[in-house]
Every structure is written in structure tokens, then in C-alpha cells.
Amino acid sequence: MSAPAKLEVLVAPADSLDSGIRESLEDEVVRLFDQLRERLLRYIVAIGLTIPDGEEVIQETFLSLFKHLQSGRSRDNLQGWLFRVAHNLALKRCQRARRSSELLASAAAGTYAAIDPSPSPEDQFANSQAQQRLLAVIQALPEQDRRCLFLRAEGLRYREIAAVLDISLGAVSLSLSRSLTRMARAAQG
Amino acid sequence: MLSQDSHVADELLLMELEGELSPRVAKSVRTHIEACWRCRARRQELERSIADFIHLHQRELDGQLPPAAGPRAMLKARLAQLPVSAPERPWQWFVGWGRLVRVAAVSVSVLLAIGWIVNRAGAWKRSASPERLVSTPDSTLTPGATVLASRRDVCSQANIKNRDVPASTQLLVFEEYGIERAPRRAYEVDYLVTPALGGSDDIRNLWPQPYSSVWNARVKDALEDRLREMVCSGTLDLAQAQHEIASNWIEAYKRYFHTDHPLAEHR
């Protein structure tokens, strides 16, 4: 009977230490979720995921963050890390959906404008012509340009965007200026 | 830095607007904008586009996002279900695992050490020829970019002299490479794939090439002439020529001129 007692004594301190660390890591992950969930979700929905798929990607992203922090890896720029992981998971999910022919309406259209496929007549009326033109310009942008634009809209700096999309800093500034120039042209009619 | 005759490119105007330029370049751009109505108006147009876009973006998405409470509770529950695993401490698995694992670990360490030595030897060798390191562009910043041009388009060009790179684009290239102030005089912003071989004006095809290096712009010009001759005589595919020059022009020179050093007539 003495062996189990000894085992208990040996295990208890290690467990309590781990549970303390674990609890604070869980708190940290939930805190970051509170801060960034909306921005991350808006981005991945904008690049083509449905909201339920987007929510699932966000869950996976923060579970990965927990494992990342638990294994003691780098804490540098966790915001950039989260956007990169969410972006990659979202792309994988889009590709899977395409492969299995379950094309998501928004992914197929490649734009966030497809979220609300049937706006009410009042909404349609409210949308000014200029906004319709702008929407058309955004829909017609190359995929990478749209991603740059949506990441910038979520407050990422150029270096962070370059890291998320794995492109050069110059490519980010060119992409953004190209998109905004097209929008400016559309605004002038 | 910017003359009043030339206007600031949209990228540069936007980067100034976004606070993405170094203080010195930003000041130079601002000084130009103060004196130039055209650039100031252009800057305002870009700013208006940002405002229009963000209004549309919010209108399209904000109302659609569900509240966070449900997903938050779900995340907490899923976090609680994850198995406990301590942070990776190298000595822990080394002590705790069986003898076989220890033997494997020692073998891996030896291999890593050998790998490190081989790698360092390569690095020492490379550092012995620093001109090589600065004479080829950073492939992540300057992978090379081409326009859609056929062999006939390329070979029918009467003037194969490179167009001057606008001052504002040069600033962007220097900015991207983190080259500040004085040393800039030691560089020429050059095309990686020359326009004479279908290279584009895109910033991805431009890099600051040092004047002083052994592998300098004149040597590269000789390679470009050789490749163009071969493309136009039909002995080399245009895409192959572009690829060779974009991936490592120095290696290409050595291969096509059968030498390890730039020939005297090309220096």
C-alpha cells in the first residue's frame, strides 16, 4: 500500500506546477482571443470563408497558439503569428472545399461581397452608385491584392502583411497603391 | 532629393501617408508635396480611396459577424481538453527516454555538429569573397519580373539601352534594401532581368547594384549582351535566359564565358 502513496507525493508537486503554468497560458490565449478574434474573423471571411468555417478556423488558430506558447516558442509579434496561421488554415480549408466540390459561394466569388447574396430593395437603394463601382473594383482585384488590402484594413503594418503573405515589402506597397489607384479611378466615374 | 520636375510615384505617396518611410525620405517627400499641387491632390485621392474602402468594408462585414461569447466559451472548453504537456526542455527527454533514444540523440548531435562545421566552412569560404554577397540581389526582395514578350518582340527592339529608373522608384528600392544616406552613391539601381531581355519596370525586378564590386554592372551588361545574342540567334530560349539571369547572374556569366572571374575586357 505504500507504493501508491509514494507515487502521489512524487506526482502532486509537478502536476500543481504544470496546472499553474497551464492556467496562466489559457488565460493569455483567451485574452488574445478577446482582442483579436473579430479582426481575424473579418479577414478570413473577407478572403472567402463562410462565417461557420471562419469560426472553426479561429478556434484552430487559438488552439495552435496555446500549443505554440506551451512549447516555449517565440513570443515575438503574436498578432502577426496569429494572422499568418489563420490565413494558412483558411486557405487550406478553401482548397479542401474546392477539391470536394463543396464550393462556398463566397470562396467561388472570391469576395466578401457575397456574404449577403440578397440585399433588401431598401439596401440596394441605399447603396450609392459610387459604392457599387467600388465593390466591382474590389471584386475584380487579383487575389493577392485583395488580401493585402484586407490585412491592411485590419491594422497590419506593411512588414506584417509581407510576413503573412510571404511576399516582399515592395510587393505590399505596390499592391496597395495599385488597388487604391484603381479605386480612385472608379470614384471619379 | 526629389526634384520639382518629377512627381512622386503613388507607392511613395501612399507609404508617406501610412508612415512607412524612414524619417529622411518622408521629409523629402513631404517637402516635394508642399510645393507640388499635383502630388498633393494625388495624395488626397489616395486618402479618399482608403476612407471609401474602409466604409464599404465595415458596412459589408461588421453586421455579419456573430457575437464572441459562444465561440469564446467553446475555446475555453477546448483548451481545457488539450492534454498536458510541459514546455520542451532538452535535458528532460534526454534523461527520461530509453537507452536507444539516447544513442540516437548522440548520433543526431554528432551529425548536427558535422553539419554545422560544413556549413561554417561554406560561410567562411563565402565571406572570403564579400563582393559576391552584394553583387547578387536578395531573392525575396528582387526575384526578377518580366513583361509578356516573345522572342520576336525582344529581338526587334531597336534601342536596347536600359530606361532610367525614376528617382522615386530608386528611393523605394533603397528603402526596401535598408540602404541609408551616403552609401547610396555607391550603388546603381539596376534591372535584374534587363528590359532588353523582356525584364519589367516592376520593383521586384530592381535592386541596388554596387559600382565598386568586381562583379559589377559592366560585367552584367556583357552577360546580357551574350544572352541576347544567343536568344536572337535561336540558340537559347528566352524564358531560359530570363531564368538564368534572375536566379544567379554571376553563375550564368561563369557558365557562358567559361571563367571563374570577370574577363578583363568586361571590367
Short mmCIF file of C-alpha atoms in Angstrom, two decimals:
data_model
loop_
_atom_site.label_atom_id
_atom_site.label_comp_id
_atom_site.label_asym_id
_atom_site.label_seq_id
_atom_site.Cartn_x
_atom_site.Cartn_y
_atom_site.Cartn_z
CA MET A 1 0.00 0.00 0.00
CA SER A 2 2.98 2.28 0.44
CA ALA A 3 3.82 2.44 -3.26
CA PRO A 4 0.69 4.37 -4.41
CA ALA A 5 1.15 6.85 -1.54
CA LYS A 6 4.75 7.45 -2.61
CA LEU A 7 3.61 7.91 -6.20
CA GLU A 8 1.06 10.50 -5.15
CA VAL A 9 3.67 12.52 -3.28
CA LEU A 10 6.03 12.44 -6.26
CA VAL A 11 3.42 13.43 -8.81
CA ALA A 12 1.50 16.11 -6.92
CA PRO A 13 4.07 18.98 -6.99
CA ALA A 14 4.80 18.51 -10.68
CA ASP A 15 1.09 18.50 -11.51
CA SER A 16 0.32 21.58 -9.46
CA LEU A 17 3.21 23.42 -11.09
CA ASP A 18 2.02 22.44 -14.56
CA SER A 19 -1.56 23.34 -13.84
CA GLY A 20 -0.47 26.80 -12.64
CA ILE A 21 1.50 27.43 -15.83
CA ARG A 22 -1.26 25.94 -17.90
CA GLU A 23 -3.90 28.14 -16.33
CA SER A 24 -1.95 31.31 -17.00
CA LEU A 25 -1.32 30.19 -20.60
CA GLU A 26 -5.02 29.51 -21.08
CA ASP A 27 -5.81 32.96 -19.70
CA GLU A 28 -3.30 34.53 -22.06
CA VAL A 29 -4.76 32.73 -25.08
CA VAL A 30 -8.32 33.76 -24.14
CA ARG A 31 -7.16 37.34 -23.63
CA LEU A 32 -5.64 37.40 -27.12
CA PHE A 33 -8.84 35.80 -28.46
CA ASP A 34 -10.84 38.67 -26.93
CA GLN A 35 -8.52 41.21 -28.53
CA LEU A 36 -8.12 39.73 -31.99
CA ARG A 37 -10.97 37.33 -32.78
CA GLU A 38 -13.11 39.91 -34.56
CA ARG A 39 -10.27 41.19 -36.76
CA LEU A 40 -9.07 37.70 -37.64
CA LEU A 41 -12.59 36.51 -38.43
CA ARG A 42 -13.34 39.57 -40.54
CA TYR A 43 -10.14 38.97 -42.54
CA ILE A 44 -10.71 35.29 -43.27
CA VAL A 45 -14.37 35.86 -44.12
CA ALA A 46 -13.28 38.69 -46.41
CA ILE A 47 -10.91 36.37 -48.29
CA GLY A 48 -13.66 33.86 -48.92
CA LEU A 49 -14.61 31.65 -45.95
CA THR A 50 -18.17 31.31 -44.69
CA ILE A 51 -18.72 32.53 -41.14
CA PRO A 52 -19.12 29.00 -39.63
CA ASP A 53 -15.91 27.87 -41.36
CA GLY A 54 -14.23 31.09 -40.27
CA GLU A 55 -15.22 30.48 -36.64
CA GLU A 56 -13.76 26.97 -36.83
CA VAL A 57 -10.51 28.30 -38.30
CA ILE A 58 -10.30 30.84 -35.46
CA GLN A 59 -10.74 28.05 -32.91
CA GLU A 60 -7.97 26.01 -34.55
CA THR A 61 -5.75 29.08 -34.68
CA PHE A 62 -6.02 29.78 -30.96
CA LEU A 63 -5.59 26.10 -30.04
CA SER A 64 -2.38 26.21 -32.11
CA LEU A 65 -1.37 29.36 -30.25
CA PHE A 66 -1.78 27.53 -26.95
CA LYS A 67 0.48 24.70 -28.16
CA HIS A 68 2.95 27.25 -29.54
CA LEU A 69 3.19 29.07 -26.19
CA GLN A 70 3.19 25.86 -24.19
CA SER A 71 6.21 24.56 -26.08
CA GLY A 72 8.07 27.74 -25.16
CA ARG A 73 8.44 29.07 -28.73
CA SER A 74 8.92 32.71 -29.72
CA ARG A 75 6.50 35.32 -28.42
CA ASP A 76 7.64 37.97 -30.89
CA ASN A 77 4.73 39.63 -32.66
CA LEU A 78 1.97 37.21 -31.70
CA GLN A 79 -0.54 39.28 -33.66
CA GLY A 80 1.42 38.64 -36.88
CA TRP A 81 1.79 34.97 -35.93
CA LEU A 82 -1.99 34.64 -35.42
CA PHE A 83 -2.81 36.29 -38.76
CA ARG A 84 -0.31 34.05 -40.54
CA VAL A 85 -1.69 30.85 -39.02
CA ALA A 86 -5.32 31.89 -39.59
CA HIS A 87 -4.52 32.85 -43.19
CA ASN A 88 -2.84 29.49 -43.91
CA LEU A 89 -5.61 27.47 -42.24
CA ALA A 90 -8.24 29.46 -44.15
CA LEU A 91 -6.51 28.80 -47.49
CA LYS A 92 -6.28 25.09 -46.72
CA ARG A 93 -9.96 24.99 -45.90
CA CYS A 94 -10.84 26.83 -49.12
CA GLN A 95 -8.73 24.39 -51.15
CA ARG A 96 -10.33 21.38 -49.43
CA ALA A 97 -13.79 22.77 -50.10
CA ARG A 98 -12.91 23.33 -53.75
CA ARG A 99 -11.43 19.86 -54.14
CA SER A 100 -14.50 18.18 -52.68
CA SER A 101 -16.67 20.33 -54.95
CA GLU A 102 -18.45 21.88 -51.98
CA LEU A 103 -17.73 25.30 -53.36
CA LEU A 104 -18.53 28.00 -50.92
CA ALA A 105 -20.48 30.77 -52.53
CA SER A 106 -18.14 33.40 -51.20
CA ALA A 107 -14.98 31.46 -51.96
CA ALA A 108 -16.12 30.92 -55.52
CA ALA A 109 -16.86 34.57 -55.93
CA GLY A 110 -13.63 35.30 -54.10
CA THR A 111 -15.08 38.26 -52.32
CA TYR A 112 -16.66 39.24 -49.09
CA ALA A 113 -19.45 40.90 -51.02
CA ALA A 114 -21.07 37.50 -51.44
CA ILE A 115 -21.86 37.20 -47.72
CA ASP A 116 -25.15 38.91 -48.23
CA PRO A 117 -26.33 37.50 -51.52
CA SER A 118 -29.80 39.01 -51.39
CA PRO A 119 -29.76 42.54 -50.04
CA SER A 120 -33.19 44.03 -49.49
CA PRO A 121 -34.52 46.53 -52.05
CA GLU A 122 -34.02 49.27 -49.45
CA ASP A 123 -30.39 48.28 -49.05
CA GLN A 124 -29.94 48.19 -52.77
CA PHE A 125 -31.42 51.63 -52.99
CA ALA A 126 -29.18 52.87 -50.20
CA ASN A 127 -26.06 51.63 -51.96
CA SER A 128 -24.90 54.56 -53.93
CA GLN A 129 -23.62 54.09 -57.43
CA ALA A 130 -20.14 55.00 -56.25
CA GLN A 131 -20.19 52.19 -53.69
CA GLN A 132 -21.35 49.73 -56.32
CA ARG A 133 -18.49 50.79 -58.55
CA LEU A 134 -16.04 50.43 -55.67
CA LEU A 135 -17.37 46.97 -54.87
CA ALA A 136 -16.92 45.98 -58.51
CA VAL A 137 -13.31 47.22 -58.44
CA ILE A 138 -12.55 45.24 -55.27
CA GLN A 139 -14.15 42.12 -56.71
CA ALA A 140 -12.03 42.46 -59.84
CA LEU A 141 -8.73 42.85 -57.98
CA PRO A 142 -6.23 39.97 -58.15
CA GLU A 143 -6.46 37.68 -55.11
CA GLN A 144 -3.14 38.79 -53.63
CA ASP A 145 -4.08 42.48 -53.92
CA ARG A 146 -7.35 41.85 -52.10
CA ARG A 147 -5.52 40.02 -49.32
CA CYS A 148 -3.09 42.92 -48.88
CA LEU A 149 -5.98 45.34 -48.72
CA PHE A 150 -7.96 43.31 -46.19
CA LEU A 151 -4.92 42.76 -43.96
CA ARG A 152 -4.16 46.48 -44.03
CA ALA A 153 -7.81 47.17 -43.17
CA GLU A 154 -7.28 45.07 -40.03
CA GLY A 155 -4.44 47.34 -38.98
CA LEU A 156 -1.41 45.27 -40.00
CA ARG A 157 1.72 47.19 -40.94
CA TYR A 158 3.46 46.53 -44.27
CA ARG A 159 6.10 44.29 -42.70
CA GLU A 160 3.44 42.18 -41.01
CA ILE A 161 1.46 41.87 -44.26
CA ALA A 162 4.63 40.82 -46.09
CA ALA A 163 5.24 38.13 -43.45
CA VAL A 164 1.65 36.81 -43.51
CA LEU A 165 1.56 36.56 -47.31
CA ASP A 166 5.23 35.63 -47.68
CA ILE A 167 5.94 38.41 -50.18
CA SER A 168 8.39 41.30 -50.21
CA LEU A 169 7.81 44.67 -48.62
CA GLY A 170 7.96 46.32 -52.04
CA ALA A 171 5.29 43.96 -53.34
CA VAL A 172 3.00 45.02 -50.47
CA SER A 173 3.37 48.75 -51.15
CA LEU A 174 2.96 48.23 -54.89
CA SER A 175 -0.12 46.08 -54.38
CA LEU A 176 -1.79 48.57 -52.05
CA SER A 177 -1.04 51.59 -54.22
CA ARG A 178 -2.27 49.70 -57.30
CA SER A 179 -5.57 48.83 -55.58
CA LEU A 180 -6.13 52.33 -54.22
CA THR A 181 -5.32 53.87 -57.58
CA ARG A 182 -7.97 51.69 -59.21
CA MET A 183 -10.46 52.69 -56.52
CA ALA A 184 -9.65 56.37 -57.01
CA ARG A 185 -10.26 55.95 -60.74
CA ALA A 186 -13.61 54.24 -60.05
CA ALA A 187 -14.62 57.03 -57.65
CA GLN A 188 -14.12 59.56 -60.42
CA GLY A 189 -16.54 57.53 -62.53
CA MET B 1 16.33 64.65 -53.05
CA LEU B 2 13.20 64.90 -55.22
CA SER B 3 13.32 67.50 -57.94
CA GLN B 4 10.31 69.68 -58.66
CA ASP B 5 10.26 68.44 -62.25
CA SER B 6 9.47 64.85 -61.36
CA HIS B 7 6.37 63.78 -59.46
CA VAL B 8 6.23 61.36 -56.57
CA ALA B 9 5.07 57.84 -57.50
CA ASP B 10 1.82 56.59 -55.98
CA GLU B 11 3.63 53.93 -53.91
CA LEU B 12 5.79 56.56 -52.32
CA LEU B 13 2.84 58.90 -51.69
CA LEU B 14 0.99 56.05 -50.05
CA MET B 15 3.96 54.97 -47.94
CA GLU B 16 4.36 58.55 -46.73
CA LEU B 17 0.68 58.66 -45.88
CA GLU B 18 1.00 55.39 -43.99
CA GLY B 19 4.12 56.32 -42.03
CA GLU B 20 6.06 53.52 -43.75
CA LEU B 21 9.03 55.66 -44.89
CA SER B 22 12.19 56.44 -42.97
CA PRO B 23 12.10 59.95 -41.46
CA ARG B 24 14.61 61.26 -44.00
CA VAL B 25 12.76 60.00 -47.09
CA ALA B 26 9.41 61.03 -45.60
CA LYS B 27 10.73 64.55 -45.10
CA SER B 28 11.95 64.72 -48.68
CA VAL B 29 8.56 63.54 -49.98
CA ARG B 30 6.68 65.99 -47.77
CA THR B 31 8.85 68.88 -48.92
CA HIS B 32 8.01 67.99 -52.51
CA ILE B 33 4.28 67.67 -51.77
CA GLU B 34 4.18 71.09 -50.13
CA ALA B 35 5.45 72.63 -53.34
CA CYS B 36 3.53 70.43 -55.79
CA TRP B 37 -0.23 70.75 -56.20
CA ARG B 38 -0.46 67.73 -58.43
CA CYS B 39 1.15 65.38 -55.89
CA ARG B 40 -0.87 66.88 -53.07
CA ALA B 41 -4.12 66.26 -54.97
CA ARG B 42 -3.00 62.73 -55.77
CA ARG B 43 -2.25 62.09 -52.12
CA GLN B 44 -5.75 63.29 -51.19
CA GLU B 45 -7.27 60.96 -53.78
CA LEU B 46 -5.44 58.02 -52.25
CA GLU B 47 -6.60 59.08 -48.80
CA ARG B 48 -10.18 59.33 -50.06
CA SER B 49 -9.91 55.83 -51.55
CA ILE B 50 -8.83 54.48 -48.16
CA ALA B 51 -11.82 56.15 -46.48
CA ASP B 52 -14.26 54.87 -49.13
CA PHE B 53 -12.87 51.37 -48.89
CA ILE B 54 -12.98 51.20 -45.12
CA HIS B 55 -16.60 52.43 -45.02
CA LEU B 56 -17.60 49.78 -47.51
CA HIS B 57 -15.58 47.11 -45.70
CA GLN B 58 -17.28 47.89 -42.40
CA ARG B 59 -20.71 48.02 -43.97
CA GLU B 60 -20.20 44.68 -45.71
CA LEU B 61 -18.80 42.76 -42.76
CA ASP B 62 -19.41 44.24 -39.35
CA GLY B 63 -23.12 43.48 -39.16
CA GLN B 64 -22.49 39.89 -40.24
CA LEU B 65 -20.09 38.82 -37.50
CA PRO B 66 -21.74 36.88 -34.67
CA PRO B 67 -21.06 37.85 -31.03
CA ALA B 68 -17.94 36.45 -29.39
CA ALA B 69 -19.50 34.89 -26.27
CA GLY B 70 -20.33 31.49 -27.79
CA PRO B 71 -17.01 30.94 -29.62
CA ARG B 72 -15.15 32.20 -26.51
CA ALA B 73 -16.84 29.61 -24.28
CA MET B 74 -16.13 26.95 -26.90
CA LEU B 75 -12.44 27.88 -26.99
CA LYS B 76 -12.15 27.69 -23.19
CA ALA B 77 -13.75 24.24 -23.18
CA ARG B 78 -11.45 23.02 -25.94
CA LEU B 79 -8.37 24.43 -24.23
CA ALA B 80 -9.31 22.56 -21.06
CA GLN B 81 -9.49 19.32 -23.05
CA LEU B 82 -6.00 19.63 -24.50
CA PRO B 83 -3.54 17.15 -22.98
CA VAL B 84 -0.98 18.48 -20.52
CA SER B 85 2.46 18.84 -21.97
CA ALA B 86 5.32 20.68 -20.32
CA PRO B 87 7.47 23.17 -22.21
CA GLU B 88 10.17 21.50 -24.25
CA ARG B 89 13.29 21.25 -22.13
CA PRO B 90 16.06 19.45 -23.99
CA TRP B 91 17.53 17.73 -20.95
CA GLN B 92 14.16 16.24 -19.87
CA TRP B 93 13.63 13.96 -22.82
CA PHE B 94 17.29 13.11 -22.84
CA VAL B 95 17.12 11.86 -19.21
CA GLY B 96 13.68 10.29 -19.36
CA TRP B 97 13.83 8.20 -22.52
CA GLY B 98 15.40 4.83 -23.05
CA ARG B 99 18.95 3.99 -23.94
CA LEU B 100 18.14 3.63 -27.63
CA VAL B 101 16.82 7.18 -27.76
CA ARG B 102 19.99 8.44 -26.03
CA VAL B 103 22.15 6.67 -28.62
CA ALA B 104 20.03 8.19 -31.41
CA ALA B 105 20.28 11.61 -29.78
CA VAL B 106 24.05 11.40 -29.58
CA SER B 107 24.17 10.36 -33.25
CA VAL B 108 21.94 13.26 -34.23
CA SER B 109 24.13 15.66 -32.21
CA VAL B 110 27.25 14.38 -33.97
CA LEU B 111 25.55 14.78 -37.35
CA LEU B 112 24.38 18.28 -36.42
CA ALA B 113 27.89 19.20 -35.31
CA ILE B 114 29.33 17.91 -38.60
CA GLY B 115 26.60 19.80 -40.47
CA TRP B 116 27.42 22.96 -38.55
CA ILE B 117 31.13 22.64 -39.30
CA VAL B 118 30.45 22.05 -43.01
CA ASN B 119 28.04 24.98 -43.04
CA ARG B 120 30.51 27.27 -41.26
CA ALA B 121 33.25 26.21 -43.66
CA GLY B 122 30.93 27.26 -46.50
CA ALA B 123 30.16 30.54 -44.76
CA TRP B 124 33.86 31.25 -44.18
CA LYS B 125 34.53 30.49 -47.82
CA ARG B 126 31.70 32.79 -48.86
CA SER B 127 32.82 35.57 -46.54
CA ALA B 128 36.22 35.44 -48.20
CA SER B 129 34.60 36.91 -51.32
CA PRO B 130 32.25 39.60 -50.00
CA GLU B 131 31.71 41.16 -53.44
CA ARG B 132 29.73 38.06 -54.36
CA LEU B 133 27.34 38.65 -51.48
CA VAL B 134 26.48 42.18 -52.54
CA SER B 135 26.59 41.62 -56.29
CA THR B 136 23.56 39.35 -56.42
CA PRO B 137 20.20 40.70 -55.20
CA ASP B 138 18.19 39.42 -52.27
CA SER B 139 15.86 36.94 -53.99
CA THR B 140 12.98 37.65 -51.59
CA LEU B 141 13.09 41.37 -52.44
CA THR B 142 14.16 41.07 -56.07
CA PRO B 143 13.05 37.76 -57.54
CA GLY B 144 13.02 39.31 -61.04
CA ALA B 145 9.94 40.18 -63.10
CA THR B 146 9.28 40.15 -66.82
CA VAL B 147 6.72 41.54 -69.21
CA LEU B 148 4.84 39.30 -71.64
CA ALA B 149 7.21 39.46 -74.57
CA SER B 150 8.03 36.98 -77.31
CA ARG B 151 11.47 36.35 -78.77
CA ARG B 152 10.44 38.41 -81.79
CA ASP B 153 9.40 41.37 -79.56
CA VAL B 154 12.70 41.24 -77.71
CA CYS B 155 14.87 40.88 -80.80
CA SER B 156 13.09 43.59 -82.78
CA GLN B 157 13.84 46.28 -80.19
CA ALA B 158 15.99 48.90 -81.89
CA ASN B 159 17.12 50.61 -78.71
CA ILE B 160 18.28 48.16 -76.07
CA LYS B 161 19.64 50.78 -73.70
CA ASN B 162 18.01 50.46 -70.26
CA ARG B 163 15.46 53.12 -69.38
CA ASP B 164 16.43 55.30 -66.43
CA VAL B 165 14.75 54.20 -63.23
CA PRO B 166 12.65 57.11 -61.85
CA ALA B 167 14.08 58.76 -58.74
CA SER B 168 11.01 57.89 -56.67
CA THR B 169 11.30 54.19 -57.57
CA GLN B 170 15.01 54.28 -56.75
CA LEU B 171 14.13 55.63 -53.31
CA LEU B 172 11.72 52.74 -52.80
CA VAL B 173 14.37 50.20 -53.77
CA PHE B 174 16.92 51.72 -51.38
CA GLU B 175 14.28 51.83 -48.69
CA GLU B 176 13.43 48.18 -49.23
CA TYR B 177 17.08 47.16 -49.01
CA GLY B 178 17.61 49.32 -45.90
CA ILE B 179 20.38 51.34 -47.58
CA GLU B 180 20.64 54.74 -45.95
CA ARG B 181 22.15 58.06 -47.00
CA ALA B 182 25.81 58.21 -48.06
CA PRO B 183 26.32 54.61 -49.23
CA ARG B 184 23.56 55.13 -51.80
CA ARG B 185 26.06 56.92 -54.03
CA ALA B 186 27.96 53.67 -54.23
CA TYR B 187 25.04 51.92 -55.92
CA GLU B 188 23.20 51.97 -59.18
CA VAL B 189 19.57 50.86 -59.11
CA ASP B 190 19.67 48.26 -61.86
CA TYR B 191 17.26 45.89 -63.57
CA LEU B 192 17.83 42.27 -62.61
CA VAL B 193 16.35 40.95 -65.88
CA THR B 194 17.28 43.64 -68.38
CA PRO B 195 14.40 45.13 -70.44
CA ALA B 196 16.42 44.06 -73.47
CA LEU B 197 15.54 40.51 -72.44
CA GLY B 198 11.93 41.27 -71.51
CA GLY B 199 12.56 42.47 -67.92
CA SER B 200 9.88 44.74 -66.42
CA ASP B 201 9.94 48.08 -64.56
CA ASP B 202 8.41 46.40 -61.50
CA ILE B 203 10.22 46.97 -58.21
CA ARG B 204 10.61 43.19 -57.94
CA ASN B 205 12.98 43.44 -60.87
CA LEU B 206 15.14 46.25 -59.43
CA TRP B 207 17.98 46.14 -56.96
CA PRO B 208 20.85 48.35 -55.81
CA GLN B 209 23.96 47.08 -57.57
CA PRO B 210 27.29 48.27 -56.16
CA TYR B 211 29.65 50.13 -58.50
CA SER B 212 32.79 49.01 -56.72
CA SER B 213 32.30 45.28 -56.87
CA VAL B 214 34.33 43.00 -59.13
CA TRP B 215 31.00 41.59 -60.32
CA ASN B 216 29.64 44.99 -61.29
CA ALA B 217 27.11 46.36 -63.77
CA ARG B 218 29.56 46.34 -66.71
CA VAL B 219 30.22 42.64 -66.23
CA LYS B 220 26.49 42.01 -66.05
CA ASP B 221 25.97 44.05 -69.26
CA ALA B 222 28.41 41.72 -71.05
CA LEU B 223 26.39 38.71 -69.93
CA GLU B 224 23.15 40.38 -71.02
CA ASP B 225 24.59 41.08 -74.48
CA ARG B 226 25.78 37.48 -74.79
CA LEU B 227 22.41 36.05 -73.73
CA ARG B 228 20.52 38.38 -76.04
CA GLU B 229 22.70 37.35 -78.99
CA MET B 230 22.02 33.71 -78.19
CA VAL B 231 18.27 34.28 -77.82
CA CYS B 232 18.06 36.20 -81.09
CA SER B 233 20.19 33.64 -82.95
CA GLY B 234 17.87 30.90 -81.68
CA THR B 235 20.47 29.03 -79.61
CA LEU B 236 18.86 29.89 -76.25
CA ASP B 237 15.24 30.04 -75.18
CA LEU B 238 14.10 33.49 -73.97
CA ALA B 239 12.49 32.09 -70.80
CA GLN B 240 15.68 30.15 -70.05
CA ALA B 241 17.79 33.32 -70.45
CA GLN B 242 15.46 35.23 -68.11
CA HIS B 243 15.56 32.42 -65.55
CA GLU B 244 19.37 32.16 -65.64
CA ILE B 245 19.86 35.85 -65.10
CA ALA B 246 17.21 36.09 -62.36
CA SER B 247 18.37 33.06 -60.38
CA ASN B 248 22.11 33.84 -60.24
CA TRP B 249 23.62 36.05 -62.91
CA ILE B 250 27.20 35.50 -61.68
CA GLU B 251 26.91 31.74 -62.09
CA ALA B 252 25.37 32.31 -65.53
CA TYR B 253 28.32 34.56 -66.51
CA LYS B 254 30.81 31.92 -65.40
CA ARG B 255 28.97 29.28 -67.40
CA TYR B 256 28.60 31.28 -70.61
CA PHE B 257 32.08 32.79 -70.58
CA HIS B 258 33.80 29.66 -69.21
CA THR B 259 35.62 31.55 -66.48
CA ASP B 260 35.57 31.90 -62.71
CA HIS B 261 36.42 35.64 -62.83
CA PRO B 262 35.15 38.54 -64.90
CA LEU B 263 37.14 38.85 -68.14
CA ALA B 264 39.45 41.87 -68.37
CA GLU B 265 37.53 43.39 -71.31
CA HIS B 266 34.29 43.35 -69.30
CA ARG B 267 35.57 45.09 -66.16
#
